[in-house]
GROMACS .gro file of C-alpha atoms in nm:
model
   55
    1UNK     CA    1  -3.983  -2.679   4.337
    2UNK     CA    2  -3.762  -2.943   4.175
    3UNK     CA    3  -3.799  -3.002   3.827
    4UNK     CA    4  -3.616  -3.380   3.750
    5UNK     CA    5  -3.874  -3.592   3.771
    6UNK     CA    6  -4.068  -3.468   3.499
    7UNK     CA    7  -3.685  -3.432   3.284
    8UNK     CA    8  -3.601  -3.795   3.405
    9UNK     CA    9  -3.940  -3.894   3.313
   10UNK     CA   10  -3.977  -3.712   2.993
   11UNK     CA   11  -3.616  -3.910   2.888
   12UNK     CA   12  -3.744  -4.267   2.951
   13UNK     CA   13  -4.053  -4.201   2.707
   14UNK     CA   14  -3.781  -4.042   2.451
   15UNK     CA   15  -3.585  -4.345   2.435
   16UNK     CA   16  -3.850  -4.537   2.478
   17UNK     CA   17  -4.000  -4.383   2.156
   18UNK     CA   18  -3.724  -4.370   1.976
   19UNK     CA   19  -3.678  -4.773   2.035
   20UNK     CA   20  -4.026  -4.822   1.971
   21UNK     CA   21  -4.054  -4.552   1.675
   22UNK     CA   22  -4.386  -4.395   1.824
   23UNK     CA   23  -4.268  -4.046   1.813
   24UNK     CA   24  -4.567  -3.899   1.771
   25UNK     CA   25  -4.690  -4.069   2.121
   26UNK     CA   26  -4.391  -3.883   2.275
   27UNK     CA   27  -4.489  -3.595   2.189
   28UNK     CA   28  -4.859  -3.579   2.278
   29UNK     CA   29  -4.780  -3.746   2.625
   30UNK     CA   30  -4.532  -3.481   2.659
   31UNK     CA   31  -4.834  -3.206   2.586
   32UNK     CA   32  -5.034  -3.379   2.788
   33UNK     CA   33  -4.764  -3.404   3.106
   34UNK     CA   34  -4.702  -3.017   3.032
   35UNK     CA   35  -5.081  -2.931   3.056
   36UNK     CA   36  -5.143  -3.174   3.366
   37UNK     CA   37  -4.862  -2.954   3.558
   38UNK     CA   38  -4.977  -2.596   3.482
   39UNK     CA   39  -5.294  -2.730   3.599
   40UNK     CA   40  -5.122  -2.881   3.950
   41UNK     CA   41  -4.962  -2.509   3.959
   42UNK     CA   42  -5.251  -2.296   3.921
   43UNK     CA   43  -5.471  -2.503   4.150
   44UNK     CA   44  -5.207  -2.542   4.442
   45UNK     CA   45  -5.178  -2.147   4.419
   46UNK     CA   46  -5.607  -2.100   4.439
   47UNK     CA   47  -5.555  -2.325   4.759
   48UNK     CA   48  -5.266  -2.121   4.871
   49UNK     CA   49  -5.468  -1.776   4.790
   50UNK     CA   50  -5.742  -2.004   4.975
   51UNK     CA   51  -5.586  -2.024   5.302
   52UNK     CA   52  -5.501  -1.707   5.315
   53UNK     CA   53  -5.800  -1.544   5.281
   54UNK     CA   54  -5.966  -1.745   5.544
   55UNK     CA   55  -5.751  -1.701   5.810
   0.00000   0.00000   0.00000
């Protein structure tokens, strides 16, 4: 799984906060993006452990 979205995505909102001095934004979206994508993990490997089980 590739990763450079999320590092492409987490520089536009750094210089976009550093232009726009919301720091603290940056920082909470970036807790929030973290959090969102363990979630994504964990539930795409229930599905996987799903599947499996079924067939």
């Amino acid at each position: 799984m590739s990763n450079w979205p999320y590092v492409l995505y987490a520089l536009v909102l750094g210089i976009i906060s550093v232009v726009t001095g919301e720091i603290v934004t940056f920082v909470m979206l970036g807790l929030i993006l973290i959090s969102l994508q363990n979630i994504h993990r964990v539930l795409k490997e229930l599905v996987k452990i799903n599947q499996t089980d079924t067939k």
